[in-house]
mmCIF file of C-alpha atoms in Angstrom:
data_model
loop_
_atom_site.group_PDB
_atom_site.id
_atom_site.type_symbol
_atom_site.label_atom_id
_atom_site.label_comp_id
_atom_site.label_asym_id
_atom_site.label_seq_id
_atom_site.Cartn_x
_atom_site.Cartn_y
_atom_site.Cartn_z
ATOM 1 C CA MET Y 1 86.902 88.761 123.263
ATOM 2 C CA SER Y 2 90.244 88.857 125.105
ATOM 3 C CA VAL Y 3 92.601 91.776 125.577
ATOM 4 C CA GLU Y 4 94.965 89.738 123.212
ATOM 5 C CA ASP Y 5 92.377 89.405 120.567
ATOM 6 C CA ARG Y 6 91.733 92.858 120.608
ATOM 7 C CA ALA Y 7 95.181 94.260 120.515
ATOM 8 C CA PRO Y 8 96.266 95.431 116.908
ATOM 9 C CA ALA Y 9 98.080 93.052 114.971
ATOM 10 C CA ALA Y 10 101.739 93.588 114.157
ATOM 11 C CA PRO Y 11 102.378 95.369 110.767
ATOM 12 C CA ALA Y 12 103.806 92.757 108.235
ATOM 13 C CA ALA Y 13 106.456 95.175 107.073
ATOM 14 C CA ALA Y 14 107.639 95.810 110.773
ATOM 15 C CA ARG Y 15 107.900 91.944 111.222
ATOM 16 C CA GLU Y 16 109.542 91.631 108.037
ATOM 17 C CA GLN Y 17 112.015 94.250 109.038
ATOM 18 C CA HIS Y 18 112.974 92.908 112.484
ATOM 19 C CA ALA Y 19 113.501 89.503 110.889
ATOM 20 C CA ALA Y 20 115.944 91.022 108.422
ATOM 21 C CA THR Y 21 117.916 93.328 110.796
ATOM 22 C CA ARG Y 22 117.161 91.811 114.307
ATOM 23 C CA GLN Y 23 117.978 95.743 115.448
ATOM 24 C CA GLN Y 24 114.399 97.061 115.617
ATOM 25 C CA LEU Y 25 111.548 95.925 117.746
ATOM 26 C CA THR Y 26 107.908 96.495 117.193
ATOM 27 C CA GLY Y 27 105.619 95.727 119.784
ATOM 28 C CA ARG Y 28 102.032 96.099 120.474
ATOM 29 C CA TRP Y 29 100.254 97.414 123.607
ATOM 30 C CA ARG Y 30 96.686 98.164 124.789
ATOM 31 C CA PHE Y 31 95.464 99.945 127.837
ATOM 32 C CA ASP Y 32 91.748 99.346 128.966
ATOM 33 C CA LEU Y 33 90.606 102.475 130.677
ATOM 34 C CA VAL Y 34 87.740 101.068 132.128
ATOM 35 C CA THR Y 35 89.564 98.211 133.887
ATOM 36 C CA ASP Y 36 92.850 100.577 134.163
ATOM 37 C CA ARG Y 37 94.711 97.225 132.729
ATOM 38 C CA TRP Y 38 97.630 97.177 130.363
ATOM 39 C CA TRP Y 39 98.446 94.464 127.837
ATOM 40 C CA TRP Y 40 101.784 94.124 126.084
ATOM 41 C CA SER Y 41 102.902 91.738 123.493
ATOM 42 C CA ASP Y 42 106.060 89.769 123.808
ATOM 43 C CA GLU Y 43 108.050 92.239 121.909
ATOM 44 C CA THR Y 44 106.848 95.275 124.109
ATOM 45 C CA PHE Y 45 108.159 93.113 127.396
ATOM 46 C CA HIS Y 46 111.695 92.980 125.521
ATOM 47 C CA ILE Y 47 111.940 96.725 124.460
ATOM 48 C CA HIS Y 48 111.465 97.312 128.191
ATOM 49 C CA GLY Y 49 114.149 94.746 129.141
ATOM 50 C CA PHE Y 50 111.777 92.076 130.601
ATOM 51 C CA GLU Y 51 111.010 88.326 129.445
ATOM 52 C CA PRO Y 52 107.360 87.969 128.607
ATOM 53 C CA ARG Y 53 104.950 88.309 131.373
ATOM 54 C CA GLU Y 54 107.902 88.552 133.769
ATOM 55 C CA VAL Y 55 105.918 91.715 135.354
ATOM 56 C CA VAL Y 56 102.699 92.651 135.074
ATOM 57 C CA PRO Y 57 102.518 96.230 133.160
ATOM 58 C CA THR Y 58 100.783 99.098 134.945
ATOM 59 C CA THR Y 59 100.540 102.945 134.269
ATOM 60 C CA ASP Y 60 102.954 103.079 137.234
ATOM 61 C CA LEU Y 61 105.271 100.687 135.739
ATOM 62 C CA VAL Y 62 105.034 102.506 132.269
ATOM 63 C CA LEU Y 63 105.851 105.969 133.609
ATOM 64 C CA ALA Y 64 108.607 104.264 135.828
ATOM 65 C CA HIS Y 65 110.378 103.378 132.813
ATOM 66 C CA LYS Y 66 110.326 106.648 131.067
ATOM 67 C CA HIS Y 67 113.554 108.730 131.015
ATOM 68 C CA PRO Y 68 113.202 111.367 133.907
ATOM 69 C CA GLU Y 69 113.346 113.964 131.323
ATOM 70 C CA ASP Y 70 110.859 112.629 129.309
ATOM 71 C CA ARG Y 71 108.396 111.403 131.816
ATOM 72 C CA GLU Y 72 106.165 114.383 132.260
ATOM 73 C CA TRP Y 73 105.983 115.170 128.444
ATOM 74 C CA PHE Y 74 104.664 111.566 128.058
ATOM 75 C CA ARG Y 75 102.524 111.667 130.772
ATOM 76 C CA GLN Y 76 100.701 114.551 129.193
ATOM 77 C CA VAL Y 77 100.504 112.890 126.020
ATOM 78 C CA LEU Y 78 98.928 110.041 127.495
ATOM 79 C CA GLU Y 79 96.485 112.116 129.556
ATOM 80 C CA THR Y 80 95.429 113.855 126.218
ATOM 81 C CA ALA Y 81 94.948 110.689 124.434
ATOM 82 C CA LYS Y 82 92.582 109.445 127.408
ATOM 83 C CA ALA Y 83 90.545 112.475 127.067
ATOM 84 C CA THR Y 84 90.235 112.794 123.317
ATOM 85 C CA GLY Y 85 90.938 109.024 121.862
ATOM 86 C CA GLY Y 86 92.273 110.646 118.670
ATOM 87 C CA PRO Y 87 95.557 109.374 117.085
ATOM 88 C CA PHE Y 88 98.776 110.293 118.689
ATOM 89 C CA HIS Y 89 102.490 109.522 118.880
ATOM 90 C CA SER Y 90 105.586 110.450 121.071
ATOM 91 C CA VAL Y 91 109.559 109.769 120.374
ATOM 92 C CA HIS Y 92 110.945 109.663 123.712
ATOM 93 C CA ARG Y 93 113.617 107.592 125.999
ATOM 94 C CA ILE Y 94 113.161 105.026 128.368
ATOM 95 C CA MET Y 95 114.975 103.100 130.803
ATOM 96 C CA ASP Y 96 114.813 99.393 130.444
ATOM 97 C CA ALA Y 97 114.914 96.796 133.385
ATOM 98 C CA ARG Y 98 118.659 96.438 133.058
ATOM 99 C CA GLY Y 99 119.291 100.110 132.848
ATOM 100 C CA ARG Y 100 120.097 100.670 129.185
ATOM 101 C CA GLU Y 101 118.766 103.792 127.715
ATOM 102 C CA ARG Y 102 116.700 103.025 124.551
ATOM 103 C CA VAL Y 103 114.860 105.541 122.262
ATOM 104 C CA VAL Y 104 111.198 104.448 121.335
ATOM 105 C CA THR Y 105 108.213 105.688 118.975
ATOM 106 C CA LEU Y 106 104.969 105.224 120.526
ATOM 107 C CA VAL Y 107 101.935 105.476 118.170
ATOM 108 C CA GLY Y 108 98.488 104.722 119.105
ATOM 109 C CA GLN Y 109 94.629 105.754 118.892
ATOM 110 C CA GLY Y 110 91.677 105.412 121.159
ATOM 111 C CA ARG Y 111 88.267 103.507 120.825
ATOM 112 C CA LEU Y 112 85.046 105.082 121.890
ATOM 113 C CA ASP Y 113 82.423 103.160 123.841
ATOM 114 C CA PRO Y 114 79.460 102.956 121.276
ATOM 115 C CA GLY Y 115 77.019 103.406 124.552
ATOM 116 C CA THR Y 116 78.527 106.354 126.200
ATOM 117 C CA GLY Y 117 80.714 107.876 123.619
ATOM 118 C CA ARG Y 118 83.645 108.149 125.723
ATOM 119 C CA VAL Y 119 87.208 106.725 125.259
ATOM 120 C CA ALA Y 120 87.100 103.216 126.440
ATOM 121 C CA GLU Y 121 90.613 101.912 125.696
ATOM 122 C CA LEU Y 122 93.972 102.999 123.930
ATOM 123 C CA MET Y 123 95.973 100.735 121.700
ATOM 124 C CA GLY Y 124 99.038 101.130 119.451
ATOM 125 C CA TYR Y 125 102.733 100.062 118.989
ATOM 126 C CA PHE Y 126 105.974 100.600 120.736
ATOM 127 C CA ILE Y 127 108.964 100.908 117.923
ATOM 128 C CA ASP Y 128 112.304 100.602 119.227
ATOM 129 C CA ILE Y 129 114.497 103.020 117.268
ATOM 130 C CA THR Y 130 117.507 102.940 119.441
ATOM 131 C CA ALA Y 131 119.872 101.501 116.764
ATOM 132 C CA GLN Y 132 118.679 104.074 114.027
ATOM 133 C CA VAL Y 133 119.057 107.180 116.425
ATOM 134 C CA ALA Y 134 122.677 105.685 117.074
ATOM 135 C CA GLN Y 135 123.376 105.458 113.607
ATOM 136 C CA GLN Y 136 122.359 108.766 112.525
ATOM 137 C CA ALA Y 137 124.399 110.330 115.606
ATOM 138 C CA GLU Y 138 127.544 108.306 114.514
ATOM 139 C CA GLU Y 139 127.158 109.638 110.913
ATOM 140 C CA LEU Y 140 126.593 113.341 112.141
ATOM 141 C CA ALA Y 141 129.657 112.831 114.603
ATOM 142 C CA GLY Y 142 131.603 111.467 111.478
ATOM 143 C CA ARG Y 143 130.676 114.606 109.281
ATOM 144 C CA HIS Y 144 131.568 116.835 112.083
ATOM 145 C CA ILE Y 145 135.075 115.241 112.347
ATOM 146 C CA ARG Y 146 135.664 115.142 108.577
ATOM 147 C CA ALA Y 147 134.878 118.889 108.418
ATOM 148 C CA ALA Y 148 136.718 119.527 111.446
ATOM 149 C CA THR Y 149 139.924 117.763 109.788
ATOM 150 C CA ALA Y 150 139.388 119.591 106.529
ATOM 151 C CA HIS Y 151 139.107 123.106 108.319
ATOM 152 C CA ARG Y 152 142.293 122.082 110.244
ATOM 153 C CA GLY Y 153 144.197 121.293 107.211
ATOM 154 C CA THR Y 154 143.207 124.619 105.450
ATOM 155 C CA ILE Y 155 144.184 126.593 108.696
ATOM 156 C CA GLU Y 156 147.463 124.583 108.634
ATOM 157 C CA GLN Y 157 147.976 125.734 105.084
ATOM 158 C CA ALA Y 158 147.218 129.455 105.917
ATOM 159 C CA LYS Y 159 149.613 129.574 108.827
ATOM 160 C CA GLY Y 160 152.547 127.960 106.288
ATOM 161 C CA ILE Y 161 152.026 130.744 103.995
ATOM 162 C CA LEU Y 162 152.365 133.408 106.524
ATOM 163 C CA THR Y 163 155.663 131.855 107.760
ATOM 164 C CA VAL Y 164 157.008 132.097 104.423
ATOM 165 C CA THR Y 165 155.703 135.540 103.590
ATOM 166 C CA HIS Y 166 156.347 137.001 106.919
ATOM 167 C CA GLY Y 167 158.867 134.955 108.456
ATOM 168 C CA LEU Y 168 156.715 134.132 111.507
ATOM 169 C CA THR Y 169 156.539 131.046 113.503
ATOM 170 C CA ILE Y 170 153.457 128.489 113.487
ATOM 171 C CA ASP Y 171 152.124 130.130 116.735
ATOM 172 C CA GLU Y 172 152.897 133.496 115.229
ATOM 173 C CA ALA Y 173 151.065 132.799 112.224
ATOM 174 C CA PHE Y 174 148.069 131.330 113.968
ATOM 175 C CA GLN Y 175 147.714 134.612 116.273
ATOM 176 C CA LEU Y 176 147.942 136.835 113.029
ATOM 177 C CA LEU Y 177 145.027 134.879 111.725
ATOM 178 C CA ARG Y 178 143.027 135.227 114.797
ATOM 179 C CA GLU Y 179 143.634 138.733 115.313
ATOM 180 C CA THR Y 180 142.659 139.333 111.597
ATOM 181 C CA SER Y 181 139.459 137.231 112.158
ATOM 182 C CA ASN Y 182 138.374 139.174 115.295
ATOM 183 C CA HIS Y 183 138.991 142.487 113.787
ATOM 184 C CA HIS Y 184 137.141 141.921 110.379
ATOM 185 C CA ASN Y 185 134.504 139.415 111.813
ATOM 186 C CA VAL Y 186 135.473 136.529 109.714
ATOM 187 C CA PRO Y 187 135.771 133.103 110.776
ATOM 188 C CA VAL Y 188 139.201 131.771 111.126
ATOM 189 C CA ARG Y 189 138.554 128.850 109.059
ATOM 190 C CA GLU Y 190 136.832 131.227 106.413
ATOM 191 C CA LEU Y 191 139.633 133.645 106.531
ATOM 192 C CA ALA Y 192 142.446 130.561 106.168
ATOM 193 C CA ALA Y 193 140.406 129.437 102.912
ATOM 194 C CA ARG Y 194 140.684 132.596 101.405
ATOM 195 C CA LEU Y 195 144.507 133.083 102.046
ATOM 196 C CA VAL Y 196 145.015 129.437 100.942
ATOM 197 C CA THR Y 197 143.192 130.589 97.526
ATOM 198 C CA LEU Y 198 145.356 133.649 97.339
ATOM 199 C CA GLY Y 199 148.625 131.629 98.034
ATOM 200 C CA ARG Y 200 147.983 129.772 94.701
ATOM 201 C CA VAL Y 201 148.389 133.125 92.828
ATOM 202 C CA LEU Y 202 151.122 134.811 94.988
ATOM 203 C CA PRO Y 203 154.001 136.045 93.300
ATOM 204 C CA VAL Y 204 157.262 134.715 93.623
ATOM 205 C CA ASP Y 205 159.212 137.967 93.961
ATOM 206 C CA GLU Y 206 159.562 140.480 97.000
ATOM 207 C CA HIS Y 207 155.805 141.652 96.357
ATOM 208 C CA ARG Y 208 154.164 138.636 97.880
ATOM 209 C CA ARG Y 209 154.189 140.015 101.232
ATOM 210 C CA HIS Y 210 152.887 143.196 100.008
ATOM 211 C CA CYS Y 211 149.955 141.109 98.671
ATOM 212 C CA VAL Y 212 149.473 139.248 101.667
ATOM 213 C CA ASP Y 213 149.591 142.317 103.801
ATOM 214 C CA GLU Y 214 146.806 144.051 101.674
ATOM 215 C CA PHE Y 215 144.700 140.954 101.909
ATOM 216 C CA LEU Y 216 145.113 141.078 105.909
ATOM 217 C CA ARG Y 217 144.030 144.397 105.674
ATOM 218 C CA ASN Y 218 140.801 143.857 103.870
ATOM 219 C CA PRO Y 219 139.742 140.165 103.515
ATOM 220 C CA VAL Y 220 136.123 140.748 103.277
#
């Protein structure tokens, strides 16, 4: 039986997803511990930035393409798998042959030699999840930007209230917010939100400054 024949078949769901999105590659791999030979499917070559059979996969090549910060971690995962043969997985970064950073999930398990009981080979899948990670990062950044924009809007409203009630400039109003924030250990954005809420019910007469002063003395 050839190395290719013994390699695991790609999951039908993974093939269908790749055909639909063209963004995620799932490649197969096998590592024969007796001969120290690797086998990669065409997809695994592509994940690493190579054309199929452009290079001969070796342990040194596999490790060389790991991101420098993740290489030792993967080496430990591989050594443990070689020793135990149990199921394993790793999410880590690689640098492909074109210098692009990719995020991959590697899953696998070992096969024991029935005669010796020792781990004879490891096999499993490489899954390129770069696009999914990038999408999640973009969504997270968008949420942070939207939250920051909302906070800035609230702070601007609070500064506006202080300019009206205390005759301050915008910079002086912000400085007063910061000083009150530091004194009472209340974040500026939270202090501003409370002041804006108060501003909706402030009296329109001369008592409004007194109300704001009382709030600044005890905003908690």
